[in-house]
C-alpha cells in the first residue's frame, strides 16, 4: 500500500525563487525581532569571532506550517493529563523504579548514580514531599501500510520528564507562521486553496509558566524571613538560552499576586552560590552573585541540565545534585521523577499482554477499566526489552538480523538527541557492545508517518523535500510524593519539530531538526 498524502493539494505551495527569497528576508528579521533565536553554533560563527557571546541567530524553521492531522493533534493533546498523572504515580513507586535500576544499572552507570543520590537522601530523610514536573510527550503520526482501515493515529516516541525544551520557541514559531499567513502567503502568484491555513493557537509559554507558578505558590512562606525565588539550573555556555528566557519572562508576568524572582544558575556553580540551611527543614539558600549579601530561599528548582552524563564530569557535579535533592526546594524534576522518564519505564508500560486475562503493567498505575487507560494504551507502539527474558531474546534476534533490524531503533536510557541507533547500524553496534550491557537498551518499532514535504530555512540556506514531523505535547503537574494527591495537572501547549526524511535524529539544538507548527488538516 502506498501512503497517502495529508493534503489534496500540492504542499508546500509552489513559490518561485523571488518569492522564496522574500520569505527568507521576512523570516530572518521576524525571528530576530521576536526572539525565535539561539546562540550561533561554532559551525556558523567561530568561538573566536564572538568571544563575548553577544550574537544570536535565527532558529532553523520551516517556511510553511506542516500539514498535521486534526484527529491526531486532538488525540495527543487530549491524553496529556492522563500522562501527567501516570508519570507522577510512577515516580512514587520506589519498588518499581528500583527494579528499573536493577535491570539497566549494570550497563548504565548514569542511571545507577542517580539512584545512589536518591538512596543517600532517603537514608537522611526527605524534607520536601512536593514534586513538580514539566513534561513533554513526543509523538509521530502512524499509518499502518498493511491496514488501510486503521486510520491515522499518534504513537508515542518518548516521554520526557526533565529539561523538556522548546516551549518558549514553539509559541514564537506559531506566531511566525500566523504572521506569514496574514501578510505573505495570500500574495503568492499561484495562491489558492492550498495556501489556506488552519493554525491552532499555542500557549506553551504561558502553560509552562502557569505550572511553575503553581509549584511556587505551593511552597510555604519562608520561616527564615527571606524572599522566595525560582532557580533555572542551566548548562555552561547554553546556546538555547532564548527558549528558556521566554518561560522566565512569562513567569515574571504571570503571577496574580506579586512578582516572582527568577535567577539563572549554572549547574557548575551550584555549590558556590547555594547552601543548605542547618535546620530541620533544610531550606536551600541562594546568594546573588552580583550582591552576595542578598539571600533568597529557593522555592523551585527548574532543571534545564543534568539529564545526561555530560553534565556530571566529576564527583563535584554529583555532590551538587545530592546537595539540591536533599534540600527543601521543590525540584523539577526530583531524581525519582527523572528516573521515571527512563526508556525502560516506557518499554514496560507499553509491553503487550501475553495473557489476555492477566493485568497489564500499565494497570499497576491506571485502572484498566478506565478511559484514561484506553487513551494511553492507544498511543503505545511496539517496544521490546533487550534482556534475557523470552521477549528480550526474541528482540535480540530482530535486532541482529540484517533485514528485520531495518524496522527498528535501539534506544539507551537518555534524553536529548543523538543517542539512538537506527536500522542497519544496530547489529554492528550491538556486536561492539558487551552483551551484559544490552539490557540497558530498548528496541522500538519505527513509526511510519505519511509523507509530508516542506522547505526548511537553516543558517540562511533553504532545504526542500520530504520531511518527518514530531509532535510534542507539554504538561505541568504538581503532586504530593507521600500522599499521592495531585495539586495541579494541566496540558500546557505543543511543539512541532521537523527534520528531513533522510535524517534519523530530530534534535533542533543538536542541529538535526527545525522548529515548525501545525497546519491542521
Short mmCIF file of C-alpha atoms in Angstrom, two decimals:
data_model
loop_
_atom_site.label_atom_id
_atom_site.label_comp_id
_atom_site.label_asym_id
_atom_site.label_seq_id
_atom_site.Cartn_x
_atom_site.Cartn_y
_atom_site.Cartn_z
CA UNK A 1 0.00 0.00 0.00
CA UNK A 2 1.30 3.48 -0.86
CA UNK A 3 1.00 6.00 1.95
CA UNK A 4 -1.49 8.74 1.15
CA UNK A 5 -0.77 12.45 1.29
CA UNK A 6 -2.21 14.56 4.10
CA UNK A 7 -3.39 17.26 1.69
CA UNK A 8 -5.35 17.13 -1.55
CA UNK A 9 -3.30 20.00 -2.98
CA UNK A 10 0.42 20.23 -3.59
CA UNK A 11 2.25 21.19 -0.43
CA UNK A 12 4.12 23.35 0.22
CA UNK A 13 2.65 25.91 -2.19
CA UNK A 14 4.55 26.42 -5.42
CA UNK A 15 6.74 29.51 -4.98
CA UNK A 16 9.39 30.80 -7.33
CA UNK A 17 12.89 31.92 -6.37
CA UNK A 18 11.85 35.52 -5.88
CA UNK A 19 9.05 34.53 -3.51
CA UNK A 20 11.35 32.20 -1.58
CA UNK A 21 13.89 34.96 -1.07
CA UNK A 22 11.14 37.31 0.05
CA UNK A 23 10.09 34.78 2.69
CA UNK A 24 13.70 34.27 3.77
CA UNK A 25 14.20 38.00 4.35
CA UNK A 26 10.92 38.37 6.26
CA UNK A 27 11.62 35.29 8.41
CA UNK A 28 15.19 36.35 9.24
CA UNK A 29 14.02 39.72 10.51
CA UNK A 30 10.91 38.44 12.31
CA UNK A 31 12.76 35.67 14.16
CA UNK A 32 15.44 38.00 15.48
CA UNK A 33 12.95 40.73 16.37
CA UNK A 34 10.78 38.24 18.29
CA UNK A 35 13.36 36.03 19.96
CA UNK A 36 12.94 32.93 17.79
CA UNK A 37 16.70 32.57 18.14
CA UNK A 38 19.64 30.62 19.55
CA UNK A 39 23.27 31.43 20.16
CA UNK A 40 25.06 30.56 16.89
CA UNK A 41 26.77 27.15 16.68
CA UNK A 42 30.57 27.05 16.18
CA UNK A 43 29.97 25.77 12.65
CA UNK A 44 28.30 29.09 11.84
CA UNK A 45 30.32 31.53 13.97
CA UNK A 46 33.72 30.52 15.31
CA UNK A 47 34.13 30.97 19.06
CA UNK A 48 36.98 33.39 18.48
CA UNK A 49 34.75 35.60 16.36
CA UNK A 50 32.30 36.13 19.24
CA UNK A 51 34.38 35.96 22.46
CA UNK A 52 31.81 37.91 24.49
CA UNK A 53 28.86 35.78 23.37
CA UNK A 54 26.76 38.67 22.13
CA UNK A 55 25.49 37.16 18.88
CA UNK A 56 22.18 35.41 18.19
CA UNK A 57 20.91 33.72 15.06
CA UNK A 58 17.55 32.55 13.78
CA UNK A 59 16.42 29.10 14.83
CA UNK A 60 16.09 26.66 11.91
CA UNK A 61 12.44 26.90 10.89
CA UNK A 62 10.07 25.80 8.13
CA UNK A 63 8.83 28.35 5.61
CA UNK A 64 5.31 26.94 5.99
CA UNK A 65 3.47 25.20 8.84
CA UNK A 66 3.42 21.47 8.12
CA UNK A 67 0.16 19.60 7.49
CA UNK A 68 -0.82 17.60 10.57
CA UNK A 69 -3.99 15.53 11.04
CA UNK A 70 -6.55 17.25 13.28
CA UNK A 71 -7.62 13.89 14.72
CA UNK A 72 -4.05 13.09 15.75
CA UNK A 73 -3.48 16.54 17.20
CA UNK A 74 -6.61 16.24 19.31
CA UNK A 75 -5.68 12.72 20.40
CA UNK A 76 -2.24 13.81 21.64
CA UNK A 77 -3.49 16.88 23.49
CA UNK A 78 -6.44 15.00 24.97
CA UNK A 79 -4.31 12.32 26.65
CA UNK A 80 -1.70 14.62 28.24
CA UNK A 81 -3.34 14.99 31.65
CA UNK A 82 -3.57 11.20 31.89
CA UNK A 83 0.14 11.02 31.07
CA UNK A 84 0.93 13.61 33.75
CA UNK A 85 -0.92 11.52 36.34
CA UNK A 86 0.71 8.31 35.12
CA UNK A 87 4.25 9.58 35.49
CA UNK A 88 3.52 11.23 38.82
CA UNK A 89 2.41 7.79 40.04
CA UNK A 90 5.46 6.07 38.53
CA UNK A 91 7.73 8.46 40.43
CA UNK A 92 6.00 7.47 43.69
CA UNK A 93 6.55 3.73 43.15
CA UNK A 94 10.02 3.21 44.61
CA UNK A 95 9.80 -0.58 44.28
CA UNK A 96 9.07 -0.31 40.56
CA UNK A 97 11.88 2.21 39.97
CA UNK A 98 14.29 0.05 41.97
CA UNK A 99 13.52 -2.80 39.57
CA UNK A 100 14.18 -0.48 36.60
CA UNK A 101 17.56 0.49 38.02
CA UNK A 102 18.46 -3.14 38.67
CA UNK A 103 17.51 -4.01 35.09
CA UNK A 104 19.62 -1.33 33.40
CA UNK A 105 22.06 -0.17 36.09
CA UNK A 106 24.85 -2.64 35.34
CA UNK A 107 25.12 -1.29 31.81
CA UNK A 108 24.26 2.32 32.60
CA UNK A 109 26.40 4.00 35.25
CA UNK A 110 24.47 7.25 34.91
CA UNK A 111 21.15 5.64 35.92
CA UNK A 112 22.91 3.83 38.78
CA UNK A 113 24.39 7.11 40.05
CA UNK A 114 21.01 8.84 40.00
CA UNK A 115 19.63 6.04 42.14
CA UNK A 116 22.54 6.42 44.58
CA UNK A 117 21.61 10.08 45.04
CA UNK A 118 18.06 9.03 45.93
CA UNK A 119 19.31 6.40 48.37
CA UNK A 120 21.58 8.91 50.14
CA UNK A 121 18.73 11.38 50.59
CA UNK A 122 16.28 8.67 51.64
CA UNK A 123 18.69 7.50 54.36
CA UNK A 124 18.89 11.03 55.71
CA UNK A 125 15.18 11.63 55.19
CA UNK A 126 13.43 13.70 52.54
CA UNK A 127 12.19 17.09 53.76
CA UNK A 128 10.11 18.04 50.71
CA UNK A 129 7.02 16.00 49.86
CA UNK A 130 6.01 18.06 46.83
CA UNK A 131 7.23 17.20 43.35
CA UNK A 132 6.89 19.19 40.14
CA UNK A 133 7.03 18.04 36.54
CA UNK A 134 7.15 19.99 33.31
CA UNK A 135 6.69 17.07 30.94
CA UNK A 136 6.62 16.60 27.19
CA UNK A 137 5.19 13.58 25.43
CA UNK A 138 6.53 13.19 21.87
CA UNK A 139 4.58 11.53 19.05
CA UNK A 140 4.64 10.78 15.36
CA UNK A 141 1.66 10.13 13.13
CA UNK A 142 1.48 6.43 12.33
CA UNK A 143 -0.05 5.00 9.18
CA UNK A 144 -0.13 1.22 9.09
CA UNK A 145 0.71 0.29 5.47
CA UNK A 146 -0.90 -3.12 5.94
CA UNK A 147 -4.22 -1.86 7.32
CA UNK A 148 -5.86 1.00 5.40
CA UNK A 149 -8.92 0.85 7.66
CA UNK A 150 -6.91 1.59 10.80
CA UNK A 151 -6.73 5.31 10.05
CA UNK A 152 -4.13 7.74 11.32
CA UNK A 153 -3.10 7.71 14.96
CA UNK A 154 -0.31 9.23 17.04
CA UNK A 155 2.18 6.80 18.52
CA UNK A 156 4.48 7.84 21.33
CA UNK A 157 8.16 8.25 20.56
CA UNK A 158 9.19 9.03 24.14
CA UNK A 159 8.15 10.76 27.35
CA UNK A 160 10.42 13.49 28.73
CA UNK A 161 10.49 14.18 32.47
CA UNK A 162 13.49 16.54 32.57
CA UNK A 163 14.51 19.62 30.56
CA UNK A 164 11.51 19.41 28.22
CA UNK A 165 12.74 22.13 25.92
CA UNK A 166 11.41 24.44 23.16
CA UNK A 167 8.23 25.52 24.93
CA UNK A 168 9.36 29.11 24.55
CA UNK A 169 10.36 28.83 20.90
CA UNK A 170 7.30 26.79 19.93
CA UNK A 171 4.95 29.63 20.84
CA UNK A 172 7.04 32.04 18.78
CA UNK A 173 7.08 29.65 15.80
CA UNK A 174 3.29 29.51 15.78
CA UNK A 175 3.21 33.32 15.91
CA UNK A 176 5.66 33.45 12.98
CA UNK A 177 3.54 31.21 10.76
CA UNK A 178 0.38 33.12 11.72
CA UNK A 179 2.17 36.35 10.74
CA UNK A 180 3.20 34.87 7.39
CA UNK A 181 -0.32 33.55 6.78
CA UNK A 182 -1.67 37.07 7.31
CA UNK A 183 0.99 39.08 5.47
CA UNK A 184 2.82 36.91 2.90
CA UNK A 185 1.06 33.71 1.81
CA UNK A 186 -2.03 35.46 0.33
CA UNK A 187 0.10 37.29 -2.24
CA UNK A 188 1.83 34.37 -3.96
CA UNK A 189 1.42 34.34 -7.73
CA UNK A 190 -0.29 30.94 -7.57
CA UNK A 191 -2.17 31.49 -4.35
CA UNK A 192 -5.16 29.17 -3.99
CA UNK A 193 -6.97 26.83 -1.66
CA UNK A 194 -3.69 25.16 -0.72
CA UNK A 195 -2.46 28.37 0.93
CA UNK A 196 -5.32 28.44 3.44
CA UNK A 197 -4.07 27.69 6.93
CA UNK A 198 -5.75 26.12 9.96
CA UNK A 199 -3.29 27.21 12.64
CA UNK A 200 -4.15 26.24 16.24
CA UNK A 201 -3.23 28.67 19.00
CA UNK A 202 -0.25 27.64 21.06
CA UNK A 203 0.18 28.93 24.61
CA UNK A 204 3.06 26.65 25.66
CA UNK A 205 5.00 29.54 27.23
CA UNK A 206 2.03 30.53 29.37
CA UNK A 207 1.21 26.90 30.18
CA UNK A 208 4.70 26.10 31.41
CA UNK A 209 4.88 29.34 33.39
CA UNK A 210 1.50 28.62 34.98
CA UNK A 211 2.74 25.23 36.15
CA UNK A 212 5.84 26.82 37.62
CA UNK A 213 3.73 29.42 39.40
CA UNK A 214 1.54 26.66 40.86
CA UNK A 215 4.64 24.95 42.28
CA UNK A 216 6.00 28.26 43.59
CA UNK A 217 2.74 29.06 45.39
CA UNK A 218 2.62 25.56 46.92
CA UNK A 219 5.91 26.25 48.70
CA UNK A 220 5.28 27.54 52.25
CA UNK A 221 6.13 31.03 53.45
CA UNK A 222 9.78 31.31 54.44
CA UNK A 223 10.47 30.64 58.11
CA UNK A 224 13.84 32.35 57.63
CA UNK A 225 12.12 35.61 56.68
CA UNK A 226 13.70 35.52 53.21
CA UNK A 227 12.17 36.31 49.86
CA UNK A 228 11.47 33.10 47.92
CA UNK A 229 12.61 32.58 44.32
CA UNK A 230 12.75 30.21 41.36
CA UNK A 231 16.10 28.95 40.07
CA UNK A 232 16.65 27.98 36.44
CA UNK A 233 19.54 25.49 36.65
CA UNK A 234 21.37 25.67 33.32
CA UNK A 235 24.37 24.34 31.45
CA UNK A 236 27.51 26.41 30.97
CA UNK A 237 27.56 28.03 27.54
CA UNK A 238 23.88 27.29 26.93
CA UNK A 239 23.02 28.06 23.27
CA UNK A 240 19.28 27.56 23.65
CA UNK A 241 19.04 30.39 26.15
CA UNK A 242 16.22 32.34 24.50
CA UNK A 243 13.85 29.38 24.71
CA UNK A 244 14.40 29.40 28.47
CA UNK A 245 14.17 33.19 28.71
CA UNK A 246 10.68 33.23 27.18
CA UNK A 247 9.42 30.98 30.01
CA UNK A 248 11.30 33.06 32.58
CA UNK A 249 9.80 36.31 31.31
CA UNK A 250 6.31 34.79 31.19
CA UNK A 251 6.69 33.61 34.79
CA UNK A 252 7.65 37.11 35.84
CA UNK A 253 4.39 38.41 34.35
CA UNK A 254 2.09 35.52 35.26
CA UNK A 255 1.66 35.92 39.00
CA UNK A 256 -1.65 37.43 40.03
CA UNK A 257 -0.36 38.28 43.50
CA UNK A 258 3.23 39.52 43.36
CA UNK A 259 6.43 39.36 41.34
CA UNK A 260 8.25 36.01 41.30
CA UNK A 261 12.05 36.46 41.40
CA UNK A 262 13.78 34.20 38.86
CA UNK A 263 17.54 33.60 38.65
CA UNK A 264 19.72 31.57 36.29
CA UNK A 265 22.31 29.37 37.99
CA UNK A 266 24.93 27.43 36.02
CA UNK A 267 25.00 23.86 37.38
CA UNK A 268 28.79 24.13 37.78
CA UNK A 269 28.29 27.00 40.30
CA UNK A 270 25.68 25.23 42.45
CA UNK A 271 27.94 24.61 45.44
CA UNK A 272 29.37 28.14 45.26
CA UNK A 273 26.06 30.00 45.03
CA UNK A 274 23.80 27.92 47.26
CA UNK A 275 23.87 26.38 50.71
CA UNK A 276 21.50 24.16 52.63
CA UNK A 277 20.38 25.73 55.90
CA UNK A 278 21.32 23.88 59.07
CA UNK A 279 17.69 23.49 60.11
CA UNK A 280 15.29 20.54 60.21
CA UNK A 281 13.64 21.93 57.04
CA UNK A 282 16.98 22.16 55.15
CA UNK A 283 15.97 25.24 53.15
CA UNK A 284 18.07 25.98 50.07
CA UNK A 285 19.61 29.46 50.25
CA UNK A 286 20.78 31.26 47.11
CA UNK A 287 23.26 34.14 47.13
CA UNK A 288 23.00 36.67 44.35
CA UNK A 289 26.42 36.71 42.58
CA UNK A 290 26.26 40.45 41.90
CA UNK A 291 25.35 41.13 45.55
CA UNK A 292 26.35 38.15 47.78
CA UNK A 293 24.79 39.75 50.83
CA UNK A 294 21.37 39.41 49.20
CA UNK A 295 19.92 36.00 50.04
CA UNK A 296 16.86 34.18 48.72
CA UNK A 297 15.15 30.98 49.79
CA UNK A 298 14.71 28.73 46.76
CA UNK A 299 11.14 27.53 46.35
CA UNK A 300 11.51 25.81 42.95
CA UNK A 301 14.49 24.45 41.01
CA UNK A 302 13.76 24.11 37.29
CA UNK A 303 16.43 21.90 35.76
CA UNK A 304 17.40 22.56 32.14
CA UNK A 305 20.52 20.46 32.65
CA UNK A 306 21.52 17.30 34.48
CA UNK A 307 19.79 14.96 32.04
CA UNK A 308 22.91 13.18 30.72
CA UNK A 309 26.38 12.01 31.79
CA UNK A 310 28.00 15.05 30.14
CA UNK A 311 26.54 17.25 32.87
CA UNK A 312 28.38 15.24 35.55
CA UNK A 313 32.08 15.37 34.63
CA UNK A 314 33.32 14.80 38.19
CA UNK A 315 32.30 13.99 41.76
CA UNK A 316 31.61 17.68 42.46
CA UNK A 317 28.75 17.59 39.96
CA UNK A 318 27.18 14.58 41.67
CA UNK A 319 27.72 16.26 45.06
CA UNK A 320 25.85 19.26 43.68
CA UNK A 321 22.91 17.11 42.56
CA UNK A 322 22.78 15.47 46.02
CA UNK A 323 23.02 18.91 47.62
CA UNK A 324 19.93 20.08 45.70
CA UNK A 325 17.99 16.84 46.17
CA UNK A 326 18.34 16.86 49.97
CA UNK A 327 17.10 20.44 50.23
CA UNK A 328 13.55 21.69 50.79
CA UNK A 329 13.29 23.26 47.33
CA UNK A 330 10.64 21.73 45.05
CA UNK A 331 12.58 20.01 42.30
CA UNK A 332 11.57 19.94 38.63
CA UNK A 333 12.33 17.09 38.43
CA UNK A 334 13.31 15.17 41.53
CA UNK A 335 15.68 12.26 40.98
CA UNK A 336 12.78 9.81 41.18
CA UNK A 337 10.80 11.76 38.59
CA UNK A 338 13.85 11.84 36.31
CA UNK A 339 14.23 8.06 36.68
CA UNK A 340 10.54 7.66 35.79
CA UNK A 341 11.46 9.02 32.35
CA UNK A 342 13.87 6.16 31.62
CA UNK A 343 13.18 4.41 28.33
CA UNK A 344 12.90 1.13 30.23
CA UNK A 345 9.84 2.50 32.02
CA UNK A 346 8.23 3.33 28.67
CA UNK A 347 9.01 -0.17 27.41
CA UNK A 348 7.47 -1.90 30.42
CA UNK A 349 4.33 0.27 30.41
CA UNK A 350 3.78 -0.48 26.71
CA UNK A 351 4.50 -4.21 26.99
CA UNK A 352 1.77 -6.21 25.21
CA UNK A 353 -0.19 -8.65 27.34
CA UNK A 354 0.86 -12.21 26.55
CA UNK A 355 -2.08 -13.49 28.60
CA UNK A 356 -5.30 -11.55 27.79
CA UNK A 357 -6.68 -12.36 31.25
CA UNK A 358 -3.61 -11.03 33.07
CA UNK A 359 -3.35 -7.38 34.15
CA UNK A 360 -1.17 -5.09 32.05
CA UNK A 361 1.86 -3.37 33.51
CA UNK A 362 0.08 -0.07 32.84
CA UNK A 363 -2.74 -1.15 35.16
CA UNK A 364 -0.26 -1.03 38.05
CA UNK A 365 -0.79 2.75 37.87
CA UNK A 366 -4.01 3.37 35.89
CA UNK A 367 -7.16 1.19 36.28
CA UNK A 368 -7.59 -0.96 33.20
CA UNK A 369 -11.33 -0.33 33.01
CA UNK A 370 -10.84 3.45 32.84
CA UNK A 371 -10.96 5.73 29.80
CA UNK A 372 -7.53 7.05 30.74
CA UNK A 373 -6.07 3.53 30.37
CA UNK A 374 -7.65 3.14 26.92
CA UNK A 375 -6.42 6.55 25.78
CA UNK A 376 -2.88 5.87 26.98
CA UNK A 377 -2.78 2.38 25.51
CA UNK A 378 -3.85 3.69 22.10
CA UNK A 379 -0.68 5.81 21.91
CA UNK A 380 1.73 2.93 22.59
CA UNK A 381 3.79 1.32 19.86
CA UNK A 382 5.68 -1.99 19.98
CA UNK A 383 8.67 -1.72 22.33
CA UNK A 384 10.72 -4.70 23.41
CA UNK A 385 13.28 -5.36 26.13
CA UNK A 386 16.83 -6.40 25.28
CA UNK A 387 17.26 -8.53 28.39
CA UNK A 388 17.43 -12.28 28.98
CA UNK A 389 13.67 -12.78 29.12
CA UNK A 390 11.73 -14.62 26.43
CA UNK A 391 10.65 -11.31 24.93
CA UNK A 392 14.20 -9.98 25.18
CA UNK A 393 15.66 -12.99 23.38
CA UNK A 394 13.14 -12.51 20.58
CA UNK A 395 14.05 -8.82 20.37
CA UNK A 396 17.75 -9.66 20.16
CA UNK A 397 17.09 -11.83 17.13
CA UNK A 398 15.20 -8.99 15.46
CA UNK A 399 17.96 -6.51 16.28
CA UNK A 400 20.78 -8.71 15.00
CA UNK A 401 19.10 -9.78 11.77
CA UNK A 402 20.24 -7.69 8.79
CA UNK A 403 16.70 -7.50 7.36
CA UNK A 404 14.42 -7.24 10.40
CA UNK A 405 16.64 -4.61 12.06
CA UNK A 406 15.58 -2.18 9.32
CA UNK A 407 12.22 -1.75 11.12
CA UNK A 408 13.66 -0.74 14.49
CA UNK A 409 15.53 1.84 16.54
CA UNK A 410 17.73 0.92 19.52
CA UNK A 411 17.47 3.40 22.41
CA UNK A 412 19.53 3.87 25.59
CA UNK A 413 18.17 5.44 28.80
CA UNK A 414 18.91 9.01 27.63
CA UNK A 415 17.27 12.36 26.97
CA UNK A 416 18.32 14.73 24.16
CA UNK A 417 19.13 13.99 20.51
CA UNK A 418 21.95 11.97 19.03
CA UNK A 419 21.83 8.92 21.34
CA UNK A 420 19.86 6.39 19.29
CA UNK A 421 20.99 3.67 16.89
CA UNK A 422 18.89 3.05 13.77
CA UNK A 423 18.22 0.20 11.36
CA UNK A 424 21.32 -1.28 9.71
CA UNK A 425 23.60 0.32 12.30
CA UNK A 426 22.08 -1.79 15.09
CA UNK A 427 23.79 -5.19 14.52
CA UNK A 428 27.37 -3.85 14.34
CA UNK A 429 26.70 -1.57 17.32
CA UNK A 430 25.50 -4.49 19.45
CA UNK A 431 28.42 -6.66 18.43
CA UNK A 432 30.80 -3.99 19.73
CA UNK A 433 28.87 -3.64 23.00
CA UNK A 434 29.38 -6.13 25.86
CA UNK A 435 26.35 -8.40 25.92
CA UNK A 436 25.89 -7.72 29.64
CA UNK A 437 25.05 -4.12 28.72
CA UNK A 438 22.39 -4.96 26.13
CA UNK A 439 19.62 -5.00 28.73
CA UNK A 440 20.13 -1.28 29.36
CA UNK A 441 18.67 -0.64 25.88
CA UNK A 442 15.17 -0.99 24.44
CA UNK A 443 14.18 -1.92 20.88
CA UNK A 444 11.36 0.19 19.42
CA UNK A 445 9.48 -0.47 16.22
CA UNK A 446 9.83 2.50 13.88
CA UNK A 447 6.70 4.59 13.44
CA UNK A 448 5.57 5.01 9.82
CA UNK A 449 4.35 8.57 9.12
CA UNK A 450 2.54 9.66 5.95
CA UNK A 451 4.70 11.67 3.52
CA UNK A 452 4.98 15.43 4.03
CA UNK A 453 7.00 17.99 2.10
CA UNK A 454 8.24 21.37 3.26
CA UNK A 455 11.05 23.92 2.96
CA UNK A 456 13.48 24.43 5.85
CA UNK A 457 15.48 27.61 6.41
CA UNK A 458 18.68 26.71 8.24
CA UNK A 459 21.59 29.13 8.69
CA UNK A 460 20.38 31.19 5.74
CA UNK A 461 20.15 28.21 3.37
CA UNK A 462 17.00 26.54 2.05
CA UNK A 463 16.44 22.78 2.15
CA UNK A 464 13.39 21.47 0.27
CA UNK A 465 11.98 17.96 0.14
CA UNK A 466 10.38 15.23 2.22
CA UNK A 467 10.17 15.83 5.97
CA UNK A 468 9.13 13.95 9.09
CA UNK A 469 7.22 15.79 11.81
CA UNK A 470 7.27 15.01 15.54
CA UNK A 471 4.58 16.48 17.79
CA UNK A 472 5.37 17.17 21.43
CA UNK A 473 2.63 17.98 23.94
CA UNK A 474 3.62 19.70 27.17
CA UNK A 475 2.13 19.02 30.56
CA UNK A 476 2.57 20.53 34.01
CA UNK A 477 1.92 18.65 37.22
CA UNK A 478 2.44 19.31 40.94
CA UNK A 479 1.80 16.45 43.36
CA UNK A 480 2.50 15.22 46.86
CA UNK A 481 5.00 12.40 46.66
CA UNK A 482 3.99 10.99 50.04
CA UNK A 483 0.17 11.11 49.82
CA UNK A 484 -0.22 10.93 46.04
CA UNK A 485 -2.53 13.97 45.99
CA UNK A 486 -2.29 15.94 42.74
CA UNK A 487 -2.39 19.71 43.28
CA UNK A 488 -2.09 20.84 39.65
CA UNK A 489 -2.48 18.89 36.41
CA UNK A 490 -2.76 20.64 33.06
CA UNK A 491 -1.94 20.21 29.37
CA UNK A 492 0.45 23.06 28.51
CA UNK A 493 0.72 23.63 24.76
CA UNK A 494 2.55 21.92 21.94
CA UNK A 495 5.75 21.74 19.90
CA UNK A 496 6.22 20.57 16.32
CA UNK A 497 9.75 19.61 15.29
CA UNK A 498 10.53 18.68 11.72
CA UNK A 499 13.53 17.06 10.05
CA UNK A 500 14.44 15.92 6.58
CA UNK A 501 13.14 12.44 5.91
CA UNK A 502 16.68 11.17 5.43
CA UNK A 503 17.70 12.25 8.96
CA UNK A 504 17.31 9.83 11.84
CA UNK A 505 17.72 12.32 14.70
CA UNK A 506 15.40 15.25 15.37
CA UNK A 507 17.09 17.49 17.96
CA UNK A 508 16.87 21.17 16.99
CA UNK A 509 19.62 22.38 19.31
CA UNK A 510 21.75 19.41 18.25
CA UNK A 511 21.47 20.56 14.62
CA UNK A 512 19.25 17.81 13.23
CA UNK A 513 15.75 19.26 13.16
CA UNK A 514 13.95 22.59 12.94
CA UNK A 515 11.03 24.39 14.52
CA UNK A 516 7.63 24.06 12.88
CA UNK A 517 3.94 24.48 13.65
CA UNK A 518 0.76 22.61 12.72
CA UNK A 519 -1.49 23.30 9.76
CA UNK A 520 -4.38 21.09 10.83
CA UNK A 521 -5.96 19.01 8.08
#
